XYZ file of C-alpha atoms in Angstrom:
637
model
C -32.057 56.390 51.374
C -30.128 53.183 51.648
C -26.860 52.261 49.945
C -26.806 52.161 46.171
C -25.534 49.281 44.045
C -22.153 49.665 42.403
C -22.255 51.410 39.051
C -25.763 52.718 39.863
C -26.864 55.617 37.674
C -29.997 57.703 38.190
C -32.496 58.399 35.482
C -32.329 61.939 34.095
C -35.578 63.921 34.087
C -36.043 67.441 32.799
C -37.688 68.896 35.925
C -38.597 66.100 38.306
C -35.679 64.449 40.029
C -37.237 61.195 41.128
C -37.724 57.741 39.684
C -40.708 56.241 41.476
C -42.006 52.699 41.966
C -45.681 52.141 41.255
C -48.639 50.396 42.675
C -49.240 48.002 39.756
C -52.842 47.482 39.023
C -55.448 45.070 37.984
C -55.163 42.960 34.851
C -58.038 41.351 33.035
C -57.141 37.814 31.980
C -54.117 36.277 33.649
C -52.229 36.373 36.945
C -48.507 35.719 37.383
C -47.150 34.974 40.838
C -43.362 34.898 41.395
C -43.159 35.376 45.170
C -39.660 34.588 46.394
C -38.615 33.183 43.009
C -35.899 34.148 40.532
C -36.885 34.571 36.889
C -34.250 34.523 34.158
C -35.643 35.527 30.782
C -32.402 36.429 28.990
C -32.960 36.885 25.272
C -36.661 36.005 25.497
C -39.724 37.979 24.514
C -42.538 38.344 27.021
C -45.995 39.522 26.057
C -48.153 40.195 29.123
C -50.850 42.359 27.619
C -53.672 42.949 30.104
C -52.029 40.881 32.852
C -51.359 41.551 36.519
C -47.854 40.810 37.806
C -47.038 40.142 41.447
C -43.254 40.120 41.959
C -43.008 40.656 45.711
C -39.533 39.884 47.078
C -38.303 38.431 43.753
C -35.272 39.075 41.594
C -36.296 39.757 38.022
C -33.582 39.782 35.344
C -34.353 40.875 31.765
C -30.822 41.296 30.430
C -30.941 41.623 26.650
C -34.657 40.734 26.509
C -37.643 42.494 24.994
C -40.505 43.184 27.375
C -43.715 44.449 25.767
C -46.800 45.687 27.588
C -48.088 47.864 24.780
C -51.716 48.772 25.113
C -52.090 47.557 28.692
C -53.997 49.781 31.072
C -53.079 49.925 34.753
C -55.459 51.495 37.246
C -53.552 52.609 40.346
C -56.287 54.191 42.430
C -56.547 52.598 45.854
C -54.015 49.875 45.057
C -50.825 48.937 46.870
C -47.823 47.434 45.153
C -44.861 46.389 47.233
C -41.475 45.367 45.838
C -39.613 45.888 49.081
C -36.233 44.207 48.985
C -36.476 43.228 45.309
C -33.843 43.967 42.673
C -34.685 44.952 39.132
C -31.799 44.637 36.666
C -32.457 46.037 33.193
C -28.887 46.500 31.947
C -28.692 47.879 28.440
C -32.458 48.129 28.020
C -34.543 51.017 26.776
C -37.651 51.906 28.730
C -40.386 54.082 27.270
C -42.980 55.021 29.910
C -44.812 57.821 28.157
C -47.930 58.923 30.090
C -47.276 56.280 32.726
C -48.014 56.337 36.437
C -45.254 55.357 38.793
C -44.502 54.978 42.484
C -41.335 53.418 43.956
C -41.685 51.915 47.371
C -38.377 51.090 49.027
C -37.029 48.941 46.149
C -33.595 48.902 44.527
C -33.328 49.450 40.796
C -30.192 48.754 38.788
C -30.471 50.406 35.396
C -26.848 50.307 34.277
C -26.473 51.735 30.808
C -30.213 51.973 30.260
C -32.139 54.809 28.678
C -35.425 55.913 30.175
C -37.897 58.108 28.331
C -40.542 59.489 30.701
C -41.751 62.377 28.567
C -45.171 63.562 29.602
C -45.492 61.066 32.455
C -47.354 61.860 35.663
C -47.840 60.298 39.047
C -51.454 59.580 40.009
C -51.540 58.582 43.657
C -54.969 59.922 44.584
C -56.709 57.516 46.874
C -53.968 54.916 46.716
C -52.287 53.312 49.696
C -48.702 54.299 49.290
C -45.592 55.542 50.947
C -43.838 58.184 48.879
C -40.207 57.295 49.457
C -37.490 58.861 47.380
C -35.428 56.211 45.634
C -33.430 58.125 43.079
C -32.625 61.818 43.364
C -30.433 63.576 40.893
C -30.106 65.799 43.737
C -30.789 69.333 44.139
C -27.605 69.583 46.101
C -25.673 67.808 43.324
C -27.018 70.133 40.622
C -27.063 73.209 42.819
C -23.913 74.681 41.306
C -24.789 73.934 37.696
C -25.986 77.561 37.333
C -28.486 76.512 34.700
C -32.251 76.759 34.416
C -33.961 76.997 37.813
C -30.678 76.793 39.725
C -29.433 79.944 38.020
C -32.668 81.683 39.035
C -32.219 80.451 42.618
C -28.659 81.783 42.792
C -29.526 85.144 41.272
C -32.486 85.526 43.621
C -30.680 84.672 46.853
C -27.924 87.092 45.822
C -30.563 89.809 45.422
C -31.819 89.041 48.932
C -28.223 88.952 50.208
C -27.609 92.498 48.965
C -30.839 93.842 50.460
C -29.810 92.299 53.790
C -26.338 93.863 53.619
C -27.989 97.249 53.081
C -30.603 96.647 55.756
C -28.021 95.848 58.437
C -25.200 98.157 57.369
C -25.862 100.359 60.417
C -25.560 97.710 63.179
C -21.757 97.155 63.045
C -21.161 100.935 63.241
C -23.809 101.764 65.858
C -21.422 102.651 68.670
C -18.969 104.406 66.323
C -21.733 106.545 64.799
C -23.106 107.202 68.285
C -19.766 108.602 69.444
C -19.206 110.658 66.288
C -22.711 112.185 66.244
C -23.020 112.375 70.067
C -26.048 110.079 70.324
C -27.457 108.823 73.632
C -27.666 105.018 74.158
C -31.471 105.254 73.995
C -31.229 106.961 70.622
C -28.997 104.217 69.222
C -31.470 101.559 70.391
C -34.335 103.512 68.855
C -32.559 103.663 65.488
C -32.454 99.868 65.523
C -36.254 99.851 65.903
C -36.657 102.413 63.091
C -34.609 100.139 60.853
C -37.357 97.513 61.118
C -40.523 99.586 61.423
C -41.511 100.464 57.852
C -40.697 96.950 56.719
C -44.015 95.957 58.326
C -46.326 97.875 55.963
C -43.788 97.614 53.140
C -43.961 93.817 53.135
C -47.723 93.936 52.749
C -47.531 96.464 49.919
C -44.665 94.637 48.219
C -46.653 91.395 48.489
C -49.549 92.962 46.575
C -47.249 94.478 43.945
C -45.504 91.147 43.626
C -48.695 89.232 42.915
C -49.661 91.830 40.317
C -46.362 92.598 38.527
C -44.235 89.540 39.253
C -40.931 89.090 41.115
C -38.624 90.222 38.292
C -39.908 93.792 38.156
C -40.615 94.073 41.893
C -37.180 92.867 43.067
C -35.312 94.945 40.479
C -37.031 98.176 41.524
C -36.462 97.460 45.215
C -32.733 96.863 44.661
C -32.405 100.106 42.731
C -34.280 101.992 45.471
C -31.766 100.765 48.092
C -29.234 103.402 47.058
C -31.514 106.174 48.434
C -31.523 105.246 52.156
C -27.891 104.092 51.985
C -26.708 107.472 50.723
C -29.038 109.230 53.188
C -27.452 107.314 56.082
C -23.931 107.961 54.797
C -24.589 111.717 54.584
C -26.523 112.037 57.903
C -25.270 114.614 60.397
C -27.657 114.166 63.341
C -30.172 111.836 64.987
C -33.220 113.142 63.114
C -31.603 112.550 59.718
C -30.634 109.046 60.789
C -34.215 108.293 61.861
C -35.532 109.239 58.410
C -32.833 107.294 56.569
C -33.333 104.151 58.661
C -37.114 104.319 58.305
C -36.625 104.361 54.521
C -34.161 101.493 54.835
C -36.946 99.395 56.314
C -38.584 99.368 52.865
C -35.494 97.629 51.457
C -35.893 94.971 54.132
C -39.179 93.886 52.546
C -37.436 92.225 49.602
C -37.576 88.775 51.171
C -41.177 88.070 50.133
C -40.338 88.691 46.457
C -37.876 85.833 46.304
C -40.277 83.505 48.106
C -42.663 83.776 45.144
C -39.864 83.506 42.584
C -38.513 80.288 44.113
C -42.030 78.875 44.494
C -42.563 79.341 40.743
C -39.427 77.399 39.819
C -39.433 74.493 42.308
C -41.925 71.706 43.008
C -43.541 71.124 46.450
C -41.296 68.151 47.289
C -38.229 70.438 47.032
C -39.841 73.569 48.433
C -38.254 73.375 51.878
C -34.645 73.071 50.752
C -35.076 75.569 47.874
C -36.682 78.197 50.123
C -34.108 77.427 52.818
C -31.221 78.075 50.445
C -32.827 81.293 49.236
C -33.576 82.555 52.737
C -30.455 81.246 54.460
C -27.905 82.358 51.908
C -29.717 85.667 51.569
C -29.780 86.170 55.348
C -26.029 85.576 55.167
C -25.955 89.209 54.108
C -26.220 90.131 57.789
C -22.899 88.330 58.280
C -21.467 90.201 55.314
C -22.550 93.478 56.890
C -21.222 92.735 60.381
C -17.990 91.032 59.298
C -16.905 92.734 56.093
C -18.128 96.312 56.465
C -16.060 97.148 59.600
C -12.946 95.836 57.844
C -13.796 97.868 54.740
C -14.273 100.968 56.883
C -10.927 100.470 58.636
C -9.036 99.654 55.415
C -10.281 102.897 53.822
C -9.785 105.025 56.934
C -7.102 107.082 55.195
C -9.970 108.712 53.240
C -11.513 109.794 56.570
C -8.436 111.207 58.274
C -7.601 107.954 60.050
C -11.071 107.388 61.530
C -13.370 104.495 60.660
C -14.744 105.296 57.210
C -18.272 104.077 57.935
C -19.849 106.575 55.551
C -18.057 105.115 52.535
C -18.838 101.532 53.554
C -22.572 102.225 53.946
C -22.815 104.229 50.699
C -21.041 101.487 48.734
C -23.609 98.859 49.734
C -26.417 100.907 48.172
C -24.496 101.545 44.959
C -23.747 97.845 44.493
C -27.390 96.903 45.174
C -28.637 99.408 42.563
C -26.246 98.065 39.914
C -27.344 94.497 40.625
C -30.979 95.582 40.325
C -30.339 96.449 36.680
C -28.572 93.114 36.128
C -31.388 91.159 37.773
C -34.044 92.851 35.637
C -32.250 91.890 32.432
C -31.355 88.294 33.308
C -34.295 86.526 35.006
C -37.881 85.623 34.187
C -40.850 85.134 36.503
C -41.641 81.520 35.576
C -40.190 78.640 33.551
C -40.965 78.847 29.850
C -44.518 77.716 29.171
C -45.712 78.150 32.759
C -48.367 80.764 33.475
C -47.752 83.237 36.308
C -50.899 82.964 38.437
C -52.273 86.157 39.897
C -54.965 86.585 42.560
C -58.389 87.217 41.097
C -58.681 90.328 43.290
C -56.092 92.830 44.499
C -55.943 95.170 47.481
C -56.237 92.515 50.158
C -55.928 88.776 50.663
C -58.936 86.831 49.392
C -59.953 84.437 52.181
C -62.301 81.468 51.894
C -64.381 81.639 55.089
C -65.946 84.284 57.324
C -63.886 83.067 60.289
C -60.708 83.562 58.253
C -61.828 87.087 57.367
C -62.019 88.156 61.009
C -58.733 86.415 61.762
C -57.141 88.464 58.972
C -58.565 91.707 60.400
C -57.056 90.914 63.824
C -53.761 90.091 62.136
C -53.754 93.465 60.354
C -54.388 95.253 63.649
C -51.324 93.605 65.182
C -49.099 95.129 62.517
C -50.635 98.592 63.030
C -50.047 98.184 66.766
C -46.308 97.664 66.175
C -46.100 100.938 64.263
C -48.009 102.695 67.040
C -45.522 101.274 69.523
C -42.659 102.795 67.528
C -44.412 106.187 67.488
C -44.744 105.996 71.274
C -41.047 105.155 71.588
C -40.027 108.099 69.397
C -41.876 110.470 71.759
C -40.165 109.289 74.951
C -37.597 111.348 76.849
C -34.021 111.230 75.540
C -35.503 110.564 72.090
C -37.932 113.402 71.368
C -38.090 112.781 67.630
C -41.853 113.267 67.926
C -43.744 115.662 70.156
C -46.785 114.443 72.071
C -49.168 116.010 69.543
C -47.198 114.451 66.668
C -47.449 111.062 68.332
C -51.240 111.397 68.606
C -51.402 112.523 64.984
C -49.372 109.448 63.982
C -51.765 107.227 65.897
C -54.698 108.872 64.122
C -53.081 108.231 60.739
C -52.440 104.610 61.712
C -56.086 104.237 62.715
C -57.038 105.583 59.282
C -54.658 103.079 57.657
C -56.271 100.242 59.606
C -59.737 101.416 58.557
C -58.615 101.546 54.919
C -57.074 98.044 55.160
C -60.295 96.731 56.671
C -62.383 98.359 53.929
C -60.211 96.840 51.177
C -60.463 93.468 52.890
C -64.250 93.789 52.958
C -64.315 94.909 49.311
C -62.254 91.918 48.145
C -64.277 89.453 50.241
C -67.717 91.104 50.024
C -69.414 88.279 48.125
C -68.206 85.771 50.717
C -69.372 87.905 53.640
C -72.881 88.458 52.269
C -73.276 84.785 51.396
C -73.188 85.074 47.600
C -70.005 83.073 47.171
C -68.696 79.789 48.486
C -65.438 78.010 47.734
C -64.838 74.446 46.625
C -62.836 72.339 49.108
C -59.778 72.436 46.808
C -59.778 76.264 46.953
C -60.157 76.671 50.719
C -57.502 77.527 53.269
C -57.658 78.556 56.920
C -56.218 81.944 57.825
C -55.722 80.558 61.322
C -52.860 78.506 59.871
C -51.350 81.685 58.429
C -51.661 83.287 61.883
C -49.755 80.386 63.458
C -46.992 80.778 60.887
C -46.907 84.478 61.746
C -46.267 83.501 65.363
C -43.526 81.042 64.406
C -41.886 83.793 62.352
C -42.047 86.193 65.292
C -40.130 83.676 67.393
C -37.612 82.835 64.657
C -36.991 85.759 62.309
C -38.258 88.374 64.774
C -35.750 87.193 67.357
C -33.011 87.021 64.712
C -33.624 90.647 63.724
C -33.455 91.730 67.354
C -30.273 89.795 68.101
C -28.445 90.862 64.923
C -29.311 94.483 65.725
C -28.046 94.422 69.330
C -25.379 91.715 69.418
C -22.305 93.749 68.288
C -22.910 96.385 70.975
C -23.758 93.643 73.499
C -20.402 91.879 73.016
C -18.548 95.198 72.916
C -19.956 96.337 76.258
C -20.199 92.986 78.054
C -16.614 91.900 77.315
C -15.009 95.369 76.780
C -13.999 94.677 73.165
C -13.083 96.952 70.254
C -16.027 97.523 67.914
C -14.309 95.752 64.991
C -13.582 92.670 67.138
C -17.054 92.728 68.685
C -18.620 92.984 65.236
C -16.641 90.008 63.951
C -17.625 87.912 66.983
C -21.263 88.951 66.683
C -21.113 87.936 63.020
C -21.007 84.293 64.138
C -24.773 84.571 64.681
C -25.764 85.464 61.088
C -22.882 83.363 59.714
C -24.801 80.191 60.504
C -27.491 81.238 58.032
C -25.341 79.653 55.355
C -26.369 76.209 56.608
C -28.970 76.589 59.362
C -31.870 78.082 57.425
C -31.465 75.639 54.494
C -31.229 72.791 57.002
C -34.568 73.868 58.504
C -36.154 73.563 55.081
C -34.334 70.303 54.325
C -35.408 68.712 57.609
C -38.968 69.809 56.878
C -38.738 68.089 53.467
C -37.242 64.865 54.828
C -38.933 64.469 58.205
C -42.277 63.626 56.535
C -44.114 66.043 58.852
C -43.748 69.788 58.435
C -45.903 70.329 61.521
C -43.639 68.421 63.909
C -40.502 69.826 62.335
C -41.859 73.304 63.088
C -42.832 72.323 66.635
C -39.482 70.777 67.576
C -37.378 73.564 66.090
C -39.480 76.247 67.808
C -39.004 74.487 71.136
C -35.261 74.551 70.440
C -35.463 78.327 69.939
C -37.046 78.675 73.368
C -34.473 76.561 75.195
C -31.477 78.206 73.491
C -32.564 81.788 74.273
C -33.199 80.873 77.897
C -29.595 79.667 77.982
C -28.406 82.974 76.451
C -30.187 84.802 79.292
C -27.326 83.830 81.612
C -24.424 85.225 79.507
C -22.418 87.829 81.440
C -18.874 89.241 81.688
C -17.724 86.304 83.830
C -18.337 83.830 81.015
C -15.437 82.746 78.809
C -15.953 84.392 75.420
C -15.819 81.031 73.535
C -18.681 79.714 75.687
C -20.727 82.862 75.047
C -20.109 82.449 71.309
C -21.140 78.775 71.480
C -24.452 79.568 73.185
C -25.052 82.388 70.709
C -24.488 80.031 67.764
C -26.730 77.398 69.366
C -29.542 79.962 69.542
C -28.738 81.133 66.023
C -29.121 77.648 64.582
C -32.633 77.074 65.913
C -33.860 80.601 65.134
C -32.635 80.410 61.549
C -33.762 76.815 61.021
C -37.172 77.952 62.257
C -37.247 80.541 59.457
C -36.530 77.816 56.904
C -39.168 75.508 58.352
C -41.777 78.305 58.350
C -41.226 79.161 54.713
C -41.255 75.526 53.666
C -44.960 75.713 54.606
C -45.912 79.243 53.468
C -45.918 78.581 49.674
C -48.087 75.489 50.204
C -51.011 77.382 51.785
C -52.427 78.897 48.559
C -50.126 79.140 45.542
C -51.683 82.074 43.674
C -51.715 84.209 46.848
C -48.176 83.280 47.936
C -46.982 86.893 47.693
C -49.651 88.225 50.053
C -49.376 85.327 52.497
C -45.579 85.547 52.509
C -45.937 89.300 53.021
C -48.198 88.817 56.039
C -45.938 86.215 57.625
C -42.805 88.199 56.830
C -44.292 91.384 58.248
C -44.842 89.600 61.541
C -41.164 88.759 61.620
C -40.552 92.505 61.664
C -43.378 92.940 64.179
C -41.442 90.578 66.445
C -38.229 92.504 65.869
C -39.887 95.823 66.754
C -41.523 94.443 69.899
C -38.361 92.656 71.053
C -36.138 95.694 70.446
C -38.634 97.944 72.232
C -38.403 95.615 75.236
C -34.610 95.743 74.937
C -34.616 99.558 74.779
C -36.583 99.676 78.055
C -34.736 96.875 79.893
C -31.525 94.935 79.192
C -30.127 91.978 77.208
C -30.949 89.198 79.743
C -34.597 90.334 79.805
C -34.678 90.327 76.004
C -33.299 86.780 75.798
C -35.697 85.405 78.408
C -38.694 87.096 76.728
C -37.786 85.572 73.360
C -37.271 82.161 74.952
C -40.633 82.085 76.713
C -42.459 83.315 73.589
C -40.903 80.491 71.544
C -41.942 77.819 74.060
C -45.540 79.105 73.976
C -45.427 79.040 70.178
C -44.121 75.451 70.157
C -47.034 74.398 72.366
C -49.526 76.023 69.981
C -47.911 74.388 66.939
C -48.164 70.964 68.578
C -51.904 71.311 69.098
C -53.156 73.589 66.328
C -50.803 73.578 63.332
C -52.012 71.337 60.485
C -50.016 69.529 57.839
C -50.480 71.368 54.499
C -52.128 69.443 51.673
C -49.638 68.183 49.081
C -46.665 68.840 51.365
C -44.491 66.241 49.679
C -46.052 65.949 46.237
C -43.814 65.617 43.194
C -46.107 68.036 41.360
C -48.966 70.286 42.287
C -52.100 68.363 43.150
C -54.039 70.185 40.458
C -51.755 68.732 37.824
C -52.452 65.100 38.714
C -54.822 63.174 36.443
C -57.874 61.437 37.869
C -58.139 58.692 35.250
C -56.210 55.517 34.710
C -53.308 55.763 32.287
C -51.900 53.497 29.618
C -48.346 52.201 30.017
C -45.993 51.430 27.129
C -42.868 49.430 27.884
C -40.607 48.673 24.911
C -37.033 47.732 24.241
C -35.435 48.484 20.937
């Protein structure tokens, strides 16, 4: 947005934050042309009922005047109205635009001291030739810390996600310390990192269904209160097997992300979706920084309770207790939707309702991929030096996973039976392509999947590569999740502002690929500051990619946001499991190069196959826009 005139004040709207310039329409009787002219109507009264006004490039001053267009009807469909470069000065006037249609195209408005009443107004831009350019924004960023209405909900929800992330990653900064104390092999420590992510895969799908049925308030509160169970189990663990069980349970806590996605989507409009989801995800992901930076210091500062050793048990237990307390607070202080808004639920539960047969089979393949990741974990738990599962137990696990896949497929068929047998078709406004969901799953593998892998292995990587103390290594490794404070929101913000969510996603994903290929070359001969710089460079693109992905997810199909977000989110964990399995079998350079190449392939696919979502930058949902011409009332009192 260009520079603003001195003394410029934005118009205050209850929910929408934009004042828009409109395509003016077609009058019936008269035509007024003022191209390039200056009109001074101070103190006069103008009655232009039924007229069409063309004011391109002019300066129009109505100081102290009364301007009445009562009863005029303006049809805006298909029209273009350009006031580029013009200045409208309505100092001291009162403007009543009830039920009006408006669109602001690159103009400058000076409304010093004016009052604008836009109650009940809508923007009808269907079929019109327009460029939706933001002129006035009582900005989200400006009101972000008002802690009122939707901003309070946003803050409370990202804090809930923050606490689940602290719990989820409370093991990583103590991995080597716990390994020494409990006499764990390096392969066992790496396997625990995989276990930490594994059950999040099915949990995200289940949580997504519960979310769509019961709403985010109840779902998030219960998940936060559950977090105390795996935290205490980890704190009290005495051997590898107990740690495996506790970290598998902790994976359920990691599924909380999808709950907040739906909550934020209910409170913010599509034009702000990217930045709102970015703040929620980024500031929530900042919990990984809290875990890696603060928990080691807490453990050291309370070491006198543990006979001088790092008090990791207390630090891990405390995270679960705090999360459970906040779960009670969250339940009693938020609501699912703004007052008067209906919480939309899917018509059918048990599986995602798709809108084409091709999408159905794409969904089945997607479900198999998630089952495959769990099977991969079972295989890893049977390998030598691990031996958590015997060979027969591994086969039994695979059989159970096959049964789970068959059950998922049956529920998918049950929900979509009428579509599959040809009894039901969907109107164009109801359709979506699951192939687009699958592409977003891939982008989330390359962004969040890689982030999970790096956050899980980076403290030990710095400790061993540069021979550092675990507290120092943890603090250095915390630079990676630290960037979440700005990088994930910036991914959403860029997606909002760049006018193409598709190309934002493509460019950022390519950046992920390049940055991880750079990280491949980090070794003990590098200066530590340079290694940190490359790590932060990779962190920015990976986290911005998460924000860009979830600026698109809520726009696919609103009433099924929980299930779609659950599918996409689960593939982030799928990526983490696959990447950490590769790491457990190879080394860090191989991990970085694998993640880099996968991201470059994903960027190529986004460039050719990802589509721009409908209504990506709408001020309101498309379904809320009227299809008829509206009447405009302009008065000054």
